[in-house]
mmCIF file of C-alpha atoms and ligand atoms in Angstrom:
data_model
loop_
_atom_site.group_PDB
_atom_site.id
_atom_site.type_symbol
_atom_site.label_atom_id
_atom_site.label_comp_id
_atom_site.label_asym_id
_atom_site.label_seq_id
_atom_site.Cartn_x
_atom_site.Cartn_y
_atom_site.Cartn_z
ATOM 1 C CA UNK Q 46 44.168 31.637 -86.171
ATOM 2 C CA UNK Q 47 47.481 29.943 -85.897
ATOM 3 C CA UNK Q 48 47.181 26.072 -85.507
ATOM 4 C CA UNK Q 49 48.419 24.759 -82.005
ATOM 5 C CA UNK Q 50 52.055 23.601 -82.631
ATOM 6 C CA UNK Q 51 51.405 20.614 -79.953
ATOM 7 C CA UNK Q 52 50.162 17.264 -80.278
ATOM 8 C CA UNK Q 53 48.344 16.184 -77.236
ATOM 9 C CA UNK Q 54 47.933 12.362 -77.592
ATOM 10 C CA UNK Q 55 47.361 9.078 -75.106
ATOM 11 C CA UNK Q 56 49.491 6.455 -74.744
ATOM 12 C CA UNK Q 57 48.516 3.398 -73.050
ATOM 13 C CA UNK Q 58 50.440 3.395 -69.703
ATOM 14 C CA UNK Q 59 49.727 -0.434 -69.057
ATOM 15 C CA UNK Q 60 47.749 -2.846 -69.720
ATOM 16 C CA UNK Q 61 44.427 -2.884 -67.604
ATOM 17 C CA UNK Q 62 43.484 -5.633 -64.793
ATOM 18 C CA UNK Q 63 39.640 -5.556 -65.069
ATOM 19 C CA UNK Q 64 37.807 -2.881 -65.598
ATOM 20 C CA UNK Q 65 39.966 -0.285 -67.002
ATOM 21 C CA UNK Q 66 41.239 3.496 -64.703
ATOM 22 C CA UNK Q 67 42.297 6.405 -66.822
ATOM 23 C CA UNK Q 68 45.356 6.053 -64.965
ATOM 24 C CA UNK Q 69 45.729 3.198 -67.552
ATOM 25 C CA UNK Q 70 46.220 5.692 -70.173
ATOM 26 C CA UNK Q 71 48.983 8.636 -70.420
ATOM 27 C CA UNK Q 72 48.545 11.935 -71.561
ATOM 28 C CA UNK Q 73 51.785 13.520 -73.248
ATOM 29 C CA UNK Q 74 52.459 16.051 -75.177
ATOM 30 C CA UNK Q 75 54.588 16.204 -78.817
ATOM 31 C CA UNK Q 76 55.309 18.760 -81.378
ATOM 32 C CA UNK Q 77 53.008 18.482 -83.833
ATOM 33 C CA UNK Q 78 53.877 16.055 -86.631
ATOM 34 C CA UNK Q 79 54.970 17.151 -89.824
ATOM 35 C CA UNK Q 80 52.937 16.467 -93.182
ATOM 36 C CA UNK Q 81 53.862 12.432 -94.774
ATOM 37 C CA UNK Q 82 55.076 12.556 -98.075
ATOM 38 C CA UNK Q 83 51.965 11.018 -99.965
ATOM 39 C CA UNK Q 84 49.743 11.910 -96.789
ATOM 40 C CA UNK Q 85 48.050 14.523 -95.168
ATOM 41 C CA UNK Q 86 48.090 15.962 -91.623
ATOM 42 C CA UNK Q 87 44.554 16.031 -90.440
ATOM 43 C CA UNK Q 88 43.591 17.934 -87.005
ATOM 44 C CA UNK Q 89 40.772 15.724 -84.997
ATOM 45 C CA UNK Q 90 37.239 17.070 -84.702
ATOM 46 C CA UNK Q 91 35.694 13.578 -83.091
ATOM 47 C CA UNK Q 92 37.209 10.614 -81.429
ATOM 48 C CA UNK Q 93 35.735 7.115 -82.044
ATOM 49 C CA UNK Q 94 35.538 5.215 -78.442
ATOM 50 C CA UNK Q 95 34.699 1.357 -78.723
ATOM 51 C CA UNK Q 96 34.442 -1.625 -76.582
ATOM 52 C CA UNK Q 97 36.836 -3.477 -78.978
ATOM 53 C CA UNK Q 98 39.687 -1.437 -77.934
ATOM 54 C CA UNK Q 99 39.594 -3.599 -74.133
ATOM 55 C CA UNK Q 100 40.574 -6.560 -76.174
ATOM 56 C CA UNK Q 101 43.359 -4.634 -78.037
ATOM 57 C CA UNK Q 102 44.711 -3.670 -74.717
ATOM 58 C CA UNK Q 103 44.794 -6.877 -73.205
ATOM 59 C CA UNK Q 104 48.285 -7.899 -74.106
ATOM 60 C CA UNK Q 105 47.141 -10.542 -76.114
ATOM 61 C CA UNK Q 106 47.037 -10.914 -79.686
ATOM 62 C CA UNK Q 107 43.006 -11.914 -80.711
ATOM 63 C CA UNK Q 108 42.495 -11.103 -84.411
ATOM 64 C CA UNK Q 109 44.434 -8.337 -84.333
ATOM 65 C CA UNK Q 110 47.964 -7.652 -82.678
ATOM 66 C CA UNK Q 111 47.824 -5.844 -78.671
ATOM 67 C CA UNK Q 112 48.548 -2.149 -78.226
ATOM 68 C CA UNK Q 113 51.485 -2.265 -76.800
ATOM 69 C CA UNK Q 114 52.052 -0.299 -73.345
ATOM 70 C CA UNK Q 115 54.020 3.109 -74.369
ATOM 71 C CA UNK Q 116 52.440 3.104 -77.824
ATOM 72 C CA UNK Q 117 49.604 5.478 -79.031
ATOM 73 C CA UNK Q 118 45.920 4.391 -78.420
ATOM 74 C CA UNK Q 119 44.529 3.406 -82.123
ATOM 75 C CA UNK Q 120 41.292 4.178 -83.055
ATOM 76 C CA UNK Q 121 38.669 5.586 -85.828
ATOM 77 C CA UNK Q 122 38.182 9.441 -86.007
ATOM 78 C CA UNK Q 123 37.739 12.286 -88.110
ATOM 79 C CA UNK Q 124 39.248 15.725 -88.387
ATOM 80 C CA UNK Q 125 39.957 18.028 -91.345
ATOM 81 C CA UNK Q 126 43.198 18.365 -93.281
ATOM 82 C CA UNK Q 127 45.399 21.147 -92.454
ATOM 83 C CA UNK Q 128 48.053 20.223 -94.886
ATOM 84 C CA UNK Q 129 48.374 17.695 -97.908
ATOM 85 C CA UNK Q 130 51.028 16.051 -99.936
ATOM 86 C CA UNK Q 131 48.600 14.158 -102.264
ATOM 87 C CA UNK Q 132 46.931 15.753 -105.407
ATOM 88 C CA UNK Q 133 43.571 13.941 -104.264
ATOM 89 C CA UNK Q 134 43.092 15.690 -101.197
ATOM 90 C CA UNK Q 135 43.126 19.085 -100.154
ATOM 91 C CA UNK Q 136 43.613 21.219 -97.037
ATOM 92 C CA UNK Q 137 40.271 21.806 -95.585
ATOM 93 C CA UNK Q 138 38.670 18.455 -96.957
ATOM 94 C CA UNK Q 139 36.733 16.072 -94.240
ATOM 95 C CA UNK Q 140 38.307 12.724 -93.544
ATOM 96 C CA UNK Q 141 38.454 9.881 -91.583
ATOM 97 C CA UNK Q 142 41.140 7.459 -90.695
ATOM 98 C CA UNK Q 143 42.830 4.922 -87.319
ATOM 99 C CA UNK Q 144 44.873 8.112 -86.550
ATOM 100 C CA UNK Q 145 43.958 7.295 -82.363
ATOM 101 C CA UNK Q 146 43.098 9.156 -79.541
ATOM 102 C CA UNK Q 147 45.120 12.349 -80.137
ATOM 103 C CA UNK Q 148 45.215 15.772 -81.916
ATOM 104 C CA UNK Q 149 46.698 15.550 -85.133
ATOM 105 C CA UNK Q 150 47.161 12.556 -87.119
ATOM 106 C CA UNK Q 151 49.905 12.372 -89.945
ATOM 107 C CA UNK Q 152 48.595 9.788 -92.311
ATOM 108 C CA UNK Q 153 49.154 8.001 -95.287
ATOM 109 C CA UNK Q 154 46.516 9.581 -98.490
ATOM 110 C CA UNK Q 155 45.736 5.385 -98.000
ATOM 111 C CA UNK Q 156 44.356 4.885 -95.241
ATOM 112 C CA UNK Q 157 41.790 8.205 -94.791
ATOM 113 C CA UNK Q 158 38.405 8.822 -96.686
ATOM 114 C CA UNK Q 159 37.070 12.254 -97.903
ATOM 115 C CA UNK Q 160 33.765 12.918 -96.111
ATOM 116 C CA UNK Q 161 31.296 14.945 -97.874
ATOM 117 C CA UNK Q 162 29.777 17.151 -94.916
ATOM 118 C CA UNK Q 163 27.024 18.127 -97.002
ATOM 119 C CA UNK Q 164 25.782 14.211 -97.196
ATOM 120 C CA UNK Q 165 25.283 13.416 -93.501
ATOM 121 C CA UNK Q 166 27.216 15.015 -90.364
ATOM 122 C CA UNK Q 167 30.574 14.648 -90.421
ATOM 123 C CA UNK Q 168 30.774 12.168 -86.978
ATOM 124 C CA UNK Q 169 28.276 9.882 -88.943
ATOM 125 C CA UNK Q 170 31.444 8.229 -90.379
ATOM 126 C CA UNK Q 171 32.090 6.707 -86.534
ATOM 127 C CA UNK Q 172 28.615 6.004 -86.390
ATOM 128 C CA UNK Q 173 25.964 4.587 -88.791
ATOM 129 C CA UNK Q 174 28.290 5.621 -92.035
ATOM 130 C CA UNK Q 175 30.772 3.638 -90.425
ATOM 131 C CA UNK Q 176 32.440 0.641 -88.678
ATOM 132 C CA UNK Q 177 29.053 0.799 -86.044
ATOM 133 C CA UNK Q 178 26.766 0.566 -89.169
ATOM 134 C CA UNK Q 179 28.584 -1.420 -90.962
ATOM 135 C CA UNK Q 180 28.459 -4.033 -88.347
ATOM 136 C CA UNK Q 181 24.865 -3.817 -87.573
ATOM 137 C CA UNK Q 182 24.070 -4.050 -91.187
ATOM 138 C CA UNK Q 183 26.249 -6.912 -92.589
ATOM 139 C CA UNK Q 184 26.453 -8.574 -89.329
ATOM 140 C CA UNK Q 185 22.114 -8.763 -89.691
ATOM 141 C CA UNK Q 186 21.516 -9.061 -92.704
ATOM 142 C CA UNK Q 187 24.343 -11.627 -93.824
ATOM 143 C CA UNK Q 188 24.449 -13.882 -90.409
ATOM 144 C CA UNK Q 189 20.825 -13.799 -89.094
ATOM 145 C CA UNK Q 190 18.878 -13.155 -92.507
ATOM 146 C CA UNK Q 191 15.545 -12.148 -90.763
ATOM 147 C CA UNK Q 192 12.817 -12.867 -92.684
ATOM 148 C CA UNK Q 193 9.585 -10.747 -92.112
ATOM 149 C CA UNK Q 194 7.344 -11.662 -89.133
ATOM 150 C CA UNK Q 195 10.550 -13.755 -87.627
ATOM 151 C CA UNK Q 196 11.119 -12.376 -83.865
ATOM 152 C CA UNK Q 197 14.677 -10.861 -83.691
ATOM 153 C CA UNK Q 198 16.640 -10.471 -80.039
ATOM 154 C CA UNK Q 199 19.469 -7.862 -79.868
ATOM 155 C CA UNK Q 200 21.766 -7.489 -77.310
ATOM 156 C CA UNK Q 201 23.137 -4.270 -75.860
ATOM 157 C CA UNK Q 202 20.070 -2.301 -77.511
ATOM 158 C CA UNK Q 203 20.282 0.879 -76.945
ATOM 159 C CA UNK Q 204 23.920 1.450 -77.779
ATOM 160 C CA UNK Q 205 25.525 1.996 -81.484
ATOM 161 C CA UNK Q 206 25.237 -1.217 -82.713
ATOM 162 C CA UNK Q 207 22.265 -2.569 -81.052
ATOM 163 C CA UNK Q 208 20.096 0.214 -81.612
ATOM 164 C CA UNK Q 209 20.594 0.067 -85.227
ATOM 165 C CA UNK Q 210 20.258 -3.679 -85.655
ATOM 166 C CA UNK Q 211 17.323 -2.742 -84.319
ATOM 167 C CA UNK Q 212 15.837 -0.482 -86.673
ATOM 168 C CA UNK Q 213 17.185 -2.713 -89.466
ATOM 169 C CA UNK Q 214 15.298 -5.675 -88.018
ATOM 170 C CA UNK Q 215 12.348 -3.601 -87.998
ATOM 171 C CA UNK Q 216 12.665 -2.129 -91.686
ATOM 172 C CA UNK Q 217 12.590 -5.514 -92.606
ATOM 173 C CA UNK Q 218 9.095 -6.425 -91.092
ATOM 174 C CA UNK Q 219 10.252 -8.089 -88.172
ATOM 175 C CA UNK Q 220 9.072 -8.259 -84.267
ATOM 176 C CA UNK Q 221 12.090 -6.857 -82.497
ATOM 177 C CA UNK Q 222 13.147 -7.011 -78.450
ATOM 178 C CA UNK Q 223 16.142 -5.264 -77.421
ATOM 179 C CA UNK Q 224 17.821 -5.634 -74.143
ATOM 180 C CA UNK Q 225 19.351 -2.726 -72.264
ATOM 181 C CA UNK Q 226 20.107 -1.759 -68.581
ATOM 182 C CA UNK Q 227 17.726 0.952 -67.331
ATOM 183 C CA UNK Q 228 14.522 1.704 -67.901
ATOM 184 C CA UNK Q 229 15.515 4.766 -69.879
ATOM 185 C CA UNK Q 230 17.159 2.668 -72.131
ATOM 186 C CA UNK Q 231 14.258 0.640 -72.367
ATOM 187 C CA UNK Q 232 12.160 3.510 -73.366
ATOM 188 C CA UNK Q 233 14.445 4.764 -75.695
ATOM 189 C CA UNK Q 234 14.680 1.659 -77.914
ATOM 190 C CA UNK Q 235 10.895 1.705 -77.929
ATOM 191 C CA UNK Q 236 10.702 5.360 -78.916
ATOM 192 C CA UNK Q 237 13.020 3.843 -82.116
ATOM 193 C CA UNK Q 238 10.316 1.664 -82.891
ATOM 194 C CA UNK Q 239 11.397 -1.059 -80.632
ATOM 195 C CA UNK Q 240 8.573 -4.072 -80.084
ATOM 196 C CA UNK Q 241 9.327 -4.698 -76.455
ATOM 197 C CA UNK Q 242 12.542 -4.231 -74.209
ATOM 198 C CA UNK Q 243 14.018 -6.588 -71.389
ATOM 199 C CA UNK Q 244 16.169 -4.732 -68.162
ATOM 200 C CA UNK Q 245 19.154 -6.860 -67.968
ATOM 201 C CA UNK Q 246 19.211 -5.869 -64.049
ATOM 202 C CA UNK Q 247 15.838 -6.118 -62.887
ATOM 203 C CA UNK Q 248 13.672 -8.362 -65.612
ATOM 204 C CA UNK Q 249 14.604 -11.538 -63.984
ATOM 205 C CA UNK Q 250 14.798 -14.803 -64.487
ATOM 206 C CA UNK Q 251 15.602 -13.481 -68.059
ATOM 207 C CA UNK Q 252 13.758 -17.086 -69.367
ATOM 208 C CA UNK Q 253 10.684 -15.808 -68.109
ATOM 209 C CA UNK Q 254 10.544 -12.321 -69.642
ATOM 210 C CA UNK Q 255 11.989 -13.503 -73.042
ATOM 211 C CA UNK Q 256 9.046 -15.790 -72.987
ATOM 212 C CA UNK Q 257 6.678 -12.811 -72.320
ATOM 213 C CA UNK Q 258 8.825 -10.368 -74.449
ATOM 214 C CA UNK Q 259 9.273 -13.276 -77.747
ATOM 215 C CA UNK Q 260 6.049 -15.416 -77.324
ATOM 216 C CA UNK Q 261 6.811 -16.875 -80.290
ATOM 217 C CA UNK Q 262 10.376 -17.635 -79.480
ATOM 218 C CA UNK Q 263 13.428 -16.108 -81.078
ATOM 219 C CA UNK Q 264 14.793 -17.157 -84.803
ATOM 220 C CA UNK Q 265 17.313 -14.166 -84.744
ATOM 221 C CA UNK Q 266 19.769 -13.472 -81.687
ATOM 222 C CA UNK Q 267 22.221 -10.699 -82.284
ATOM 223 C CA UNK Q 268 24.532 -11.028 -79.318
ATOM 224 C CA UNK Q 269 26.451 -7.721 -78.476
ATOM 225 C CA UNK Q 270 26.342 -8.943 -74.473
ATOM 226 C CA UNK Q 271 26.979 -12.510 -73.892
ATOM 227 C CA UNK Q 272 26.720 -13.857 -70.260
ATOM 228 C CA UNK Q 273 23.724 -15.228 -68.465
ATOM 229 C CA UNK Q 274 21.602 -13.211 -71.038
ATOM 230 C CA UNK Q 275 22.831 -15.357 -73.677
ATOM 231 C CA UNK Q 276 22.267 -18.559 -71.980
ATOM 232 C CA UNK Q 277 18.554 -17.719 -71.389
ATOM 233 C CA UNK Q 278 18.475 -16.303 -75.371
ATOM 234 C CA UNK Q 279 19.865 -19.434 -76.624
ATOM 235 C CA UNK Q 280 17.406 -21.611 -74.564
ATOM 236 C CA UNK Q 281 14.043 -20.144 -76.277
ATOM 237 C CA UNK Q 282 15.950 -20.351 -80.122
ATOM 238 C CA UNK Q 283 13.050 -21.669 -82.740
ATOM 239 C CA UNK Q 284 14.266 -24.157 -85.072
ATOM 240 C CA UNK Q 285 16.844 -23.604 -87.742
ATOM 241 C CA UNK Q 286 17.455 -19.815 -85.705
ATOM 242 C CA UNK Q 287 20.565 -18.115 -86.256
ATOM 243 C CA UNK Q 288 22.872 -16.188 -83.947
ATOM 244 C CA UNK Q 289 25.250 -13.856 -84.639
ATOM 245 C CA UNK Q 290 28.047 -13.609 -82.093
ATOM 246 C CA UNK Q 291 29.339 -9.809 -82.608
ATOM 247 C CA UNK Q 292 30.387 -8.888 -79.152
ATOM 248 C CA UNK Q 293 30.579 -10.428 -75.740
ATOM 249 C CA UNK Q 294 30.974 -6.649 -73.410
ATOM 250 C CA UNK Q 295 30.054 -8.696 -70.249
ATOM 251 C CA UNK Q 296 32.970 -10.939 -70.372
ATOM 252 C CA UNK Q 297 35.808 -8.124 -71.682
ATOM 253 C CA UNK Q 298 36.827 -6.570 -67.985
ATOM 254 C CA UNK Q 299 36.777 -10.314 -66.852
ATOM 255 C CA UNK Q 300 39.523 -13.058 -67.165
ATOM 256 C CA UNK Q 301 37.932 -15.876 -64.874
ATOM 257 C CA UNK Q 302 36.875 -18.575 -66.821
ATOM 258 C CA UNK Q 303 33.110 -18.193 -68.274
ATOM 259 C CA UNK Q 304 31.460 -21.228 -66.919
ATOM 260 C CA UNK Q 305 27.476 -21.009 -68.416
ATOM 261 C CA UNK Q 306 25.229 -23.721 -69.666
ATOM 262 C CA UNK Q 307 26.432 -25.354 -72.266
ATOM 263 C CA UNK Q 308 24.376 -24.444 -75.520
ATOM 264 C CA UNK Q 309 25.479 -27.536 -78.058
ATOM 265 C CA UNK Q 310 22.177 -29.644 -77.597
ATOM 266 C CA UNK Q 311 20.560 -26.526 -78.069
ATOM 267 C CA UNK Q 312 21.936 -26.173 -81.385
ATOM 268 C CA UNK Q 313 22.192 -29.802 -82.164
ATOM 269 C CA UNK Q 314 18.783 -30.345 -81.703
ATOM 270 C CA UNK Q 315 17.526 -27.332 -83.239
ATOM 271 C CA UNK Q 316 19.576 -27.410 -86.262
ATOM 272 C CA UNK Q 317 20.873 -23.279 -85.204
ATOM 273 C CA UNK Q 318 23.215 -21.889 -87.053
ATOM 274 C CA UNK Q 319 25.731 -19.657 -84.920
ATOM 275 C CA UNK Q 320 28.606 -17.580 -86.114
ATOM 276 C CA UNK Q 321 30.996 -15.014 -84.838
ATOM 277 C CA UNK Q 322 32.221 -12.271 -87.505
ATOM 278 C CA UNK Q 323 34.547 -9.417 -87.141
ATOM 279 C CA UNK Q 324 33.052 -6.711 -89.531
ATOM 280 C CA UNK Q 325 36.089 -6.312 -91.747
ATOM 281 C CA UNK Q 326 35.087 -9.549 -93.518
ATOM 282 C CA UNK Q 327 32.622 -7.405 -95.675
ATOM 283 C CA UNK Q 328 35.289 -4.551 -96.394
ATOM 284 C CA UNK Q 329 34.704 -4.960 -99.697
ATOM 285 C CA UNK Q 330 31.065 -4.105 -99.475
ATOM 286 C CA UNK Q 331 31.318 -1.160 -97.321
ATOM 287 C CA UNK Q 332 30.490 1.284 -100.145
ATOM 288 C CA UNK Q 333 27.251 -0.905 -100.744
ATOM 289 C CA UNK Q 334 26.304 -0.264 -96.556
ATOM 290 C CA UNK Q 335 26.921 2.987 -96.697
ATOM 291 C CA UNK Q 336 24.592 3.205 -99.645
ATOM 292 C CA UNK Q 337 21.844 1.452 -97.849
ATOM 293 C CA UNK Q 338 22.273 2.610 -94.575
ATOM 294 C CA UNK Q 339 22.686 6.186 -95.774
ATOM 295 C CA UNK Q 340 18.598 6.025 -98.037
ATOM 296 C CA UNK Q 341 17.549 4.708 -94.571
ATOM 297 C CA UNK Q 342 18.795 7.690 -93.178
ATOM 298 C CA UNK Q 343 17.408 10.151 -95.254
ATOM 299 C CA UNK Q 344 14.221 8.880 -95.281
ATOM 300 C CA UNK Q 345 14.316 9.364 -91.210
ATOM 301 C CA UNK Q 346 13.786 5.265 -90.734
ATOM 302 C CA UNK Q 347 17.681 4.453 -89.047
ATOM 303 C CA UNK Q 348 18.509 7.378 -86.426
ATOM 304 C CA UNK Q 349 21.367 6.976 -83.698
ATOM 305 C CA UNK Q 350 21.469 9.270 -80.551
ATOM 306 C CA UNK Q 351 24.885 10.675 -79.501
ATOM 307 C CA UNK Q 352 26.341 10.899 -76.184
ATOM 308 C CA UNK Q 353 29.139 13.159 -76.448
ATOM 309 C CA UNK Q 354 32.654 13.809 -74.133
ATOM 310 C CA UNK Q 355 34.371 16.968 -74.364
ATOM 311 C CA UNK Q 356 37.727 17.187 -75.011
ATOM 312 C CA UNK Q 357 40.496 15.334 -75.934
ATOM 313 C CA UNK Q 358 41.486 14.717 -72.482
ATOM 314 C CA UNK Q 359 38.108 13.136 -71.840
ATOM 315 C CA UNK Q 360 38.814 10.104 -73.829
ATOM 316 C CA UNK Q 361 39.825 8.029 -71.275
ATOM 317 C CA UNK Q 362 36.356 8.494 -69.766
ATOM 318 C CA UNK Q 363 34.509 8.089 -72.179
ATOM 319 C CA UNK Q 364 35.977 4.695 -72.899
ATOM 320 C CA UNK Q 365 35.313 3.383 -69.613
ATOM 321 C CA UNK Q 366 31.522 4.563 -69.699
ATOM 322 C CA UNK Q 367 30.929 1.950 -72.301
ATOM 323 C CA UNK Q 368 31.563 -0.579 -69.377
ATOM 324 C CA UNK Q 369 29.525 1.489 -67.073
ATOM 325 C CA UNK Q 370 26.403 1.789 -69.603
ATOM 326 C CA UNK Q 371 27.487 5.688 -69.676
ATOM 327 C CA UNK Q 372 26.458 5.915 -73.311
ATOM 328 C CA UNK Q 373 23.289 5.868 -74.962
ATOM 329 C CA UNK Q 374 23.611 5.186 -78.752
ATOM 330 C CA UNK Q 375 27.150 6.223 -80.280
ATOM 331 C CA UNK Q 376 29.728 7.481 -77.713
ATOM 332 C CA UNK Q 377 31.984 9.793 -79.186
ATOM 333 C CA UNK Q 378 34.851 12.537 -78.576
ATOM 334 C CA UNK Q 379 34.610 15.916 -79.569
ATOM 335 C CA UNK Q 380 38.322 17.296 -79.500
HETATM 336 N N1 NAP T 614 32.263 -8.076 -84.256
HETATM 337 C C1 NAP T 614 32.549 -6.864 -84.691
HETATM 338 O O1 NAP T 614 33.134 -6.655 -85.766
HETATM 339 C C2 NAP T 614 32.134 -5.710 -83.834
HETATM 340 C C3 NAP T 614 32.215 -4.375 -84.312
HETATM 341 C C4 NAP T 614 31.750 -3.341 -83.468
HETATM 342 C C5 NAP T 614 31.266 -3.633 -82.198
HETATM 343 N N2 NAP T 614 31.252 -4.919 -81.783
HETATM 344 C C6 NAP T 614 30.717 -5.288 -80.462
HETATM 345 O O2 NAP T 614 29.381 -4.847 -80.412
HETATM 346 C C7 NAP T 614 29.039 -4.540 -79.078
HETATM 347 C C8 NAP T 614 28.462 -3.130 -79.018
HETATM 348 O O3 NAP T 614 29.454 -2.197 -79.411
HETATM 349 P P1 NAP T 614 29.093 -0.648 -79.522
HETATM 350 O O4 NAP T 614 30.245 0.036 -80.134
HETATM 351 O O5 NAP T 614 27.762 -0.501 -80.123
HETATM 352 O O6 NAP T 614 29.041 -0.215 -77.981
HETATM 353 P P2 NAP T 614 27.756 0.317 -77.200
HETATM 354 O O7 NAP T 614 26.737 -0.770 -77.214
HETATM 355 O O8 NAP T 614 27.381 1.653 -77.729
HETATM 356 O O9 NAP T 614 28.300 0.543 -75.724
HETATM 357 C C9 NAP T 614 28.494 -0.486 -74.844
HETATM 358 C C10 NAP T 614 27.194 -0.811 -74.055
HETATM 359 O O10 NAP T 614 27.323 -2.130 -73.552
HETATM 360 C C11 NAP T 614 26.529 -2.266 -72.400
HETATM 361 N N3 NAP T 614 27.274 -3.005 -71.374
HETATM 362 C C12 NAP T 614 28.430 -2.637 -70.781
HETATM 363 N N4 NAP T 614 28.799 -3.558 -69.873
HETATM 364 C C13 NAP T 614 27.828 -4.518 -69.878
HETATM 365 C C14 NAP T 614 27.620 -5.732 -69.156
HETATM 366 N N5 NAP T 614 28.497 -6.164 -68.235
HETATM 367 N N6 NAP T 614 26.508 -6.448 -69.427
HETATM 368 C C15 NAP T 614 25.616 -6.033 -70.338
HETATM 369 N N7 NAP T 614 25.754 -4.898 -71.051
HETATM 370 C C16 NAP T 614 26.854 -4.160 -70.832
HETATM 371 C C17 NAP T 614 26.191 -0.862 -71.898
HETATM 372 O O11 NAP T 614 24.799 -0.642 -72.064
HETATM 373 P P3 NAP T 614 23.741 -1.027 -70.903
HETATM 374 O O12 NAP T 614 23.423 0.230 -70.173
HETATM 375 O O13 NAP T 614 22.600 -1.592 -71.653
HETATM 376 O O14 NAP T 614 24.425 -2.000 -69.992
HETATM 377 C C18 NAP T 614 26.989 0.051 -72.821
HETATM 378 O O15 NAP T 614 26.340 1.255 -73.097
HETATM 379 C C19 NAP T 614 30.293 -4.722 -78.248
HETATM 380 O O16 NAP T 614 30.271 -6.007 -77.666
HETATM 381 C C20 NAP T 614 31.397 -4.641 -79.283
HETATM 382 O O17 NAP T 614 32.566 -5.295 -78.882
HETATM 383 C C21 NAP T 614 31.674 -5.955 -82.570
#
């Protein structure tokens, strides 16, 4: 079959107030890129959506430099080469790259990586196999260095990252709590193995059920959530916890001024260690992740669920269910 000789792709139309319309994102239409010299033109089979991508179009620079409006909406996917001008890839391998939310990407031979379909499915690489693993595993195992028997907290539990900090924290021996908003959430984290689960909407005041959930208080905290949540977690820290600050989804649709309890004489007094990371910092060691994460895998012990958007022209949509708590474990694009 002849390949489509158009390049649907989104541009970001402006820059959201709040929580973010698709009207905040433009559909247009190209002819399909040509082939880079040293590159390869890969067609999109899955569309990475994250929650990082509200702070990339803010406007603002954070650790990275905005999206600007008119410009193509970057993110992680993975498609399969329909033409190469690099002896190290050929037409028909598996990659994935930052080619964004549209049809074909046209890539430097760089910036993609040859997937090897026969390893783990090929979306994996947007999953566990990739930045969402990645994070959960370095961002664990580096920051909050559970020991066995500790009591870990997670955050956002039942999505990507959260449910597989999860599972790590329980591979390594510890007594895990997850928070989530529904009850189906809830259950699902337990059915991963899960010690006990806190609803964000209805388990309040959240110092109360963290006491009944973490009776002997919390030495890990891996925050995906931030907010009132947070203020409670940081209250029932044991001494010399840690807390790793990955990602604060509460506060992303909101530009007032985040006015909580202040947590310093927590941490004073109980000698916590707290750190924010943005998961590039263990580039380096990705290979190593992947390694780990993949055994884990295979021997059925780290699992993610899927929730799955059809069509390109469902990205939009998808991207704004991570703020509605659409998504159950990775949320991805199928083009
Ligand atoms: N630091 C890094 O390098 C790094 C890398 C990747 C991701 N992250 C961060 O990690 C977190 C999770 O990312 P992910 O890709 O795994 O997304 P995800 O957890 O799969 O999806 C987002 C989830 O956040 C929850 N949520 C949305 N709005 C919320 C609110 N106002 N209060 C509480 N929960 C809310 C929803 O679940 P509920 O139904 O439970 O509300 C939703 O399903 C995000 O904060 C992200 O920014 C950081």
């Amino acid at each position: 079959m002849p390949l489509p000789d158009r390049n649907r792709r989104f541009l970001l139309a402006r820059v959201p107030e709040g929580m973010p319309r698709e009207s905040d994102f433009l559909l247009q239409e190209e002819a399909r890129p040509a082939c880079p010299a040293n590159g390869v033109l890969v067609r999109s089979i899955w569309i990475s959506v994250d929650p990082y991508l509200r702070g990339r179009i803010s406007g603002i620079r954070t650790y990275i430099d905005p999206i600007p409006a008119g410009s193509v909406m970057e993110s992680a996917a993975v498609g399969q080469v329909v033409e190469s001008q690099t002896p190290n890839i050929q037409a028909g391998d598996f990659v994935t790259g930052m080619w964004g939310w549209q049809d074909y990407g046209a890539v430097d031979a760089a910036r993609v990586r040859v997937l090897d379909p026969a390893e783990a499915p090929i979306q994996t690489a947007l999953g566990l196999l990739g930045g969402t693993g990645m994070t959960a595993y370095f961002g664990l195992t580096e920051l909050c260095a559970p020991k066995q028997g500790e009591t870990v907290l997670v955050s956002g539990a039942a999505g990507a990252v959260g449910s597989a900090v999860g599972q790590i924290a329980k591979i390594l021996g510890c007594h895990v709590v997850g928070t989530t908003g529904t009850e189906a959430k809830s259950e699902y984290i337990k059915s991963l193995g899960f010690d006990g689960a806190l609803n964000y909407r209805t388990d309040l005041p959240y110092r109360q059920s963290l006491s009944q959930l973490c009776p002997n208080g919390i030495d890990c905290y891996f925050d995906n959530v931030g907010g009132e949540l947070t203020d409670a977690a940081m209250q029932m820290m044991n001494f010399r916890g840690r807390v790793a600050v990955c990602g604060q989804i509460s506060q992303y649709n909101d530009r007032s001024l985040d006015v909580g309890r202040r947590p310093f004489t927590e941490i004073l007094v109980k000698q916590l260690r707290v750190e924010g990371f943005i998961v590039t910092r263990w580039a380096s060691r990705f290979a190593e992740g992947r390694r780990q994460i993949s055994v884990w895998m295979k021997e059925g012990r780290l699992r993610c669920e899927e929730t799955v958007y059809e069509g390109l022209e469902n990205t939009p949509k998808a991207f704004i269910g991570l703020f509605r708590g659409e998504n159950t474990g990775k949320a991805l694009v199928h083009v």
